[in-house]
CSV table of C-alpha atoms and ligand atoms in Angstrom, one decimal:
chain,number,residue,atom,x,y,z
A,1,MET,CA,8.6,-1.5,21.5
A,2,ALA,CA,10.0,-4.7,20.4
A,3,GLY,CA,6.7,-6.5,19.3
A,4,LEU,CA,4.7,-5.5,16.2
A,5,SER,CA,1.1,-4.4,16.3
A,6,LYS,CA,-1.5,-6.5,14.7
A,7,PRO,CA,-3.0,-5.1,11.4
A,8,ILE,CA,-6.5,-3.4,11.9
A,9,ASP,CA,-9.0,-5.9,10.3
A,10,VAL,CA,-12.1,-4.2,8.9
A,11,ARG,CA,-13.3,-7.2,7.4
A,12,GLY,CA,-16.3,-7.5,9.9
A,13,ARG,CA,-17.0,-4.0,10.2
A,14,LYS,CA,-19.9,-2.0,8.7
A,15,PRO,CA,-18.6,0.6,6.1
A,16,TYR,CA,-19.1,4.4,6.6
A,17,SER,CA,-21.5,6.1,4.2
A,18,VAL,CA,-20.1,9.0,2.1
A,19,ASP,CA,-22.1,11.6,3.8
A,20,GLN,CA,-20.3,10.9,7.2
A,21,PHE,CA,-17.0,12.4,6.1
A,22,VAL,CA,-16.0,15.5,4.1
A,23,ILE,CA,-15.0,14.1,0.3
A,24,PRO,CA,-14.0,16.1,-2.6
A,25,ASP,CA,-16.9,17.9,-4.5
A,26,GLY,CA,-18.4,16.0,-7.2
A,27,SER,CA,-16.8,12.5,-6.0
A,28,SER,CA,-20.2,11.4,-4.2
A,29,GLU,CA,-21.9,10.1,-7.2
A,30,TYR,CA,-19.0,7.4,-7.9
A,31,ILE,CA,-18.4,6.2,-4.2
A,32,LYS,CA,-20.4,3.7,-2.7
A,33,GLU,CA,-19.2,3.5,0.6
A,34,ILE,CA,-15.9,4.1,2.8
A,35,LEU,CA,-14.2,1.3,4.4
A,36,ILE,CA,-11.4,3.3,6.1
A,37,SER,CA,-11.4,6.9,7.0
A,38,ASN,CA,-8.4,9.5,6.2
A,39,GLY,CA,-7.7,9.8,9.9
A,40,GLU,CA,-7.7,6.2,10.7
A,41,ILE,CA,-5.1,5.7,7.8
A,42,ARG,CA,-3.0,8.7,9.3
A,43,ASP,CA,-3.0,7.3,12.7
A,44,ARG,CA,-2.3,3.8,11.6
A,45,VAL,CA,0.7,5.2,9.4
A,46,GLN,CA,2.1,7.0,12.6
A,47,LYS,CA,2.1,3.7,14.2
A,48,LEU,CA,3.9,1.9,11.4
A,49,ARG,CA,6.4,4.6,11.1
A,50,CYS,CA,7.4,4.1,14.9
A,51,GLU,CA,7.6,0.3,14.2
A,52,ILE,CA,9.8,0.8,11.3
A,53,ALA,CA,11.9,3.3,12.9
A,54,TYR,CA,12.5,1.2,15.9
A,55,HIS,CA,13.6,-1.7,13.6
A,56,TYR,CA,15.9,0.2,11.4
A,57,GLN,CA,17.8,2.3,13.9
A,58,GLY,CA,21.5,1.9,13.0
A,59,LYS,CA,20.6,-0.1,9.9
A,60,ASN,CA,21.5,1.0,6.2
A,61,LEU,CA,18.0,1.4,5.1
A,62,PHE,CA,16.9,1.7,1.3
A,63,VAL,CA,13.2,2.1,0.7
A,64,PHE,CA,11.5,1.0,-2.4
A,65,GLY,CA,8.0,2.5,-3.2
A,66,VAL,CA,6.0,0.6,-5.7
A,67,LEU,CA,4.5,2.9,-8.4
A,68,GLN,CA,1.9,4.3,-8.9
A,69,GLY,CA,-0.3,3.3,-6.0
A,70,ALA,CA,2.2,3.3,-3.1
A,71,ALA,CA,3.8,6.7,-3.7
A,72,LYS,CA,1.4,8.6,-1.3
A,73,PHE,CA,1.6,5.9,1.2
A,74,MET,CA,5.5,5.8,1.1
A,75,PHE,CA,5.8,9.6,1.5
A,76,SER,CA,3.4,9.6,4.3
A,77,LEU,CA,5.0,6.9,6.1
A,78,PHE,CA,8.5,8.5,5.8
A,79,GLU,CA,7.5,12.1,6.4
A,80,ASN,CA,9.6,13.2,9.5
A,81,PHE,CA,11.3,9.7,9.8
A,82,PRO,CA,14.0,10.1,12.5
A,83,TYR,CA,16.9,8.3,10.7
A,84,VAL,CA,18.7,8.8,7.4
A,85,TYR,CA,17.6,6.6,4.4
A,86,GLN,CA,17.6,6.3,0.7
A,87,HIS,CA,14.4,6.1,-1.5
A,88,LYS,CA,13.5,5.3,-4.9
A,89,LEU,CA,10.3,4.6,-6.7
A,90,ILE,CA,9.8,1.6,-8.9
A,91,GLU,CA,7.2,0.9,-11.6
A,92,ALA,CA,5.1,-2.2,-11.3
A,93,LYS,CA,1.9,-2.8,-12.9
A,94,SER,CA,-0.6,-5.8,-13.2
A,95,TYR,CA,-4.0,-4.3,-13.2
A,96,ILE,CA,-6.1,-2.9,-16.0
A,97,GLY,CA,-9.2,-1.5,-14.6
A,98,THR,CA,-10.2,-4.0,-11.8
A,99,ARG,CA,-8.7,-7.1,-13.9
A,100,SER,CA,-5.4,-8.5,-12.8
A,101,GLY,CA,-2.9,-9.6,-15.4
A,102,PRO,CA,0.8,-10.3,-16.0
A,103,VAL,CA,3.1,-8.3,-13.7
A,104,HIS,CA,5.4,-5.8,-15.4
A,105,ILE,CA,8.2,-4.4,-13.4
A,106,GLY,CA,10.5,-1.5,-14.3
A,107,ASP,CA,14.5,-1.5,-14.1
A,108,ILE,CA,16.1,-2.1,-10.6
A,109,ASN,CA,19.8,-1.2,-10.3
A,110,ALA,CA,20.3,-4.3,-7.8
A,111,ASP,CA,23.9,-3.5,-7.3
A,112,ALA,CA,23.2,-0.3,-5.4
A,113,LEU,CA,21.4,-2.6,-2.9
A,114,SER,CA,24.3,-4.6,-2.0
A,115,GLY,CA,24.5,-4.8,2.0
A,116,ARG,CA,21.5,-2.5,2.3
A,117,ASP,CA,18.4,-3.1,4.5
A,118,VAL,CA,15.7,-2.9,1.9
A,119,LEU,CA,12.1,-2.2,2.8
A,120,ILE,CA,9.6,-2.6,0.1
A,121,VAL,CA,6.4,-0.3,0.3
A,122,GLU,CA,3.4,-1.4,-1.4
A,123,ASP,CA,-0.2,0.2,-1.4
A,124,ILE,CA,-2.1,-3.3,-1.4
A,125,ILE,CA,-1.3,-6.9,-1.4
A,126,ASP,CA,-3.8,-8.8,-3.4
A,127,ARG,CA,-2.9,-12.0,-5.2
A,128,GLY,CA,0.7,-11.4,-4.0
A,129,LYS,CA,2.0,-11.8,-7.5
A,130,THR,CA,3.5,-8.1,-7.9
A,131,LEU,CA,5.3,-8.6,-4.6
A,132,ASP,CA,6.6,-12.2,-5.4
A,133,GLU,CA,8.0,-10.9,-8.8
A,134,LEU,CA,9.7,-8.1,-7.1
A,135,LEU,CA,11.2,-10.2,-4.2
A,136,SER,CA,12.7,-12.4,-6.9
A,137,ARG,CA,14.6,-9.8,-8.6
A,138,LEU,CA,15.9,-8.4,-5.3
A,139,ASN,CA,16.6,-11.7,-3.7
A,140,HIS,CA,20.4,-12.0,-3.7
A,141,LEU,CA,22.4,-8.8,-2.7
A,142,PRO,CA,20.6,-7.0,0.2
A,143,ASN,CA,21.5,-7.6,3.7
A,144,SER,CA,17.7,-7.8,4.6
A,145,ILE,CA,14.5,-7.4,2.8
A,146,GLU,CA,10.9,-6.7,4.6
A,147,VAL,CA,7.7,-5.5,3.2
A,148,CYS,CA,5.3,-2.8,4.6
A,149,ALA,CA,2.0,-2.6,2.8
A,150,LEU,CA,-1.0,-0.3,3.8
A,151,LEU,CA,-3.7,-2.7,2.9
A,152,ASP,CA,-4.0,-6.7,2.6
A,153,LYS,CA,-6.7,-8.6,1.0
A,154,PRO,CA,-5.6,-12.2,2.2
A,155,ASP,CA,-8.7,-13.5,0.6
A,156,ALA,CA,-7.4,-13.0,-2.6
A,157,ARG,CA,-4.0,-14.5,-2.3
A,158,ALA,CA,-2.6,-16.9,-5.0
A,159,VAL,CA,1.1,-16.6,-3.9
A,160,ASP,CA,2.1,-17.0,-0.5
A,161,VAL,CA,4.2,-14.0,0.5
A,162,SER,CA,5.4,-12.5,3.8
A,163,VAL,CA,4.5,-9.0,4.8
A,164,LYS,CA,6.0,-7.8,8.1
A,165,TYR,CA,4.2,-4.5,8.5
A,166,THR,CA,0.6,-4.2,7.6
A,167,GLY,CA,-1.7,-1.3,8.1
A,168,PHE,CA,-5.2,-2.9,7.5
A,169,ILE,CA,-6.9,-6.0,6.5
A,170,ILE,CA,-9.8,-5.5,4.2
A,171,PRO,CA,-12.5,-7.7,2.4
A,172,ASN,CA,-11.8,-9.0,-1.1
A,173,GLU,CA,-13.2,-6.0,-2.9
A,174,PHE,CA,-11.6,-3.5,-5.3
A,175,VAL,CA,-10.8,-0.2,-3.6
A,176,VAL,CA,-9.6,3.2,-4.3
A,177,GLY,CA,-8.4,6.3,-2.6
A,178,PHE,CA,-5.1,7.4,-0.6
A,179,GLY,CA,-3.1,6.8,-3.7
A,180,LEU,CA,-5.0,3.6,-5.1
A,181,ASP,CA,-6.6,3.9,-8.6
A,182,TYR,CA,-9.4,2.8,-10.9
A,183,ASN,CA,-7.8,3.5,-14.2
A,184,ASP,CA,-5.5,6.3,-12.8
A,185,ASP,CA,-8.6,7.9,-11.3
A,186,PHE,CA,-9.9,8.4,-7.7
A,187,ARG,CA,-6.1,8.4,-6.3
A,188,TYR,CA,-7.1,11.8,-5.0
A,189,PHE,CA,-9.7,10.5,-2.6
A,190,PRO,CA,-8.7,10.8,0.8
A,191,HIS,CA,-10.4,7.7,2.5
A,192,ILE,CA,-10.2,4.2,1.1
A,193,ALA,CA,-13.5,3.5,-0.5
A,194,VAL,CA,-15.6,1.1,-2.8
A,195,LEU,CA,-16.8,2.3,-6.1
A,196,LYS,CA,-20.3,2.2,-7.3
A,197,GLU,CA,-21.1,-0.5,-9.8
A,198,LYS,CA,-22.0,2.1,-12.5
A,199,VAL,CA,-18.2,3.2,-12.5
A,200,TYR,CA,-17.3,-0.2,-13.8
A,201,SER,CA,-20.1,-0.8,-16.2
A,202,GLY,CA,-19.1,2.4,-18.1
B,301,IMP,P1,-1.2,-8.4,-6.8
B,301,IMP,O1,0.1,-8.7,-7.6
B,301,IMP,O2,-2.6,-9.3,-7.2
B,301,IMP,O3,-0.8,-8.5,-5.3
B,301,IMP,O4,-1.7,-6.9,-6.9
B,301,IMP,C1,-0.8,-5.9,-6.3
B,301,IMP,C2,-1.3,-4.5,-7.1
B,301,IMP,O5,-2.5,-4.7,-8.0
B,301,IMP,C3,-1.2,-3.6,-6.0
B,301,IMP,O6,0.1,-3.0,-5.8
B,301,IMP,C4,-2.3,-2.7,-6.7
B,301,IMP,O7,-1.4,-1.6,-7.4
B,301,IMP,C5,-3.0,-3.4,-7.4
B,301,IMP,N1,-4.3,-3.7,-6.8
B,301,IMP,C6,-4.6,-4.8,-6.5
B,301,IMP,N2,-5.7,-4.6,-5.7
B,301,IMP,C7,-6.4,-3.3,-5.8
B,301,IMP,C8,-7.4,-2.8,-5.6
B,301,IMP,O8,-8.4,-3.0,-4.9
B,301,IMP,N3,-7.3,-1.5,-5.9
B,301,IMP,C9,-6.5,-0.7,-6.6
B,301,IMP,N4,-5.5,-1.4,-7.1
B,301,IMP,C10,-5.3,-2.7,-6.6
B,302,MG,MG1,0.8,-1.5,-6.6
């Protein structure tokens, strides 16, 4: 399995309606439509895990999960991973509501990464600024640095960043679910979904 699979592009696909899947009680009044079902996420995560395992066999893997959004994805991705690795969660924040702003990144002990093979795990690549900032902080010491993102919104990109492992390509819309939030809400939602307008208007 030397080659990498292509991300699943859901941009041209008709979204699912909320009544087609089981959703948490009380959430249907906020969710407009579902872009990616929980089952599809889990199947794709399994494939990414296989590809990552293939690549990091015999390497000195250090995984960085970017808080808060990527925590759920990172733990799913590394569940039953067949090799030893270290992981750490780091804080990065650039959104207030659906508005993006300056990137804030928590402390990184870069010395611990010397000679390691670093994998950054992100929930979503949007403008690319968070990842770009993070990469610039890690740039010198590791043996290698790669990125794995559950979602990619290429139509929103402002900074060119290279992502080796991508789950899905989605349209340029604000999404929630599977760890992704709107003001710390909807992380619990099992599917990747678009919210109704009324959620934003208050
Ligand atoms: P970037 O710096 O614009 O690439 O933004 C990346 C970060 O913003 C991600 O790690 C997310 O935490 C957050 N973000 C971007 N788009 C969305 C979205 O559609 N839903 C939830 N969070 C998002
Ligand atoms: Mg994030």
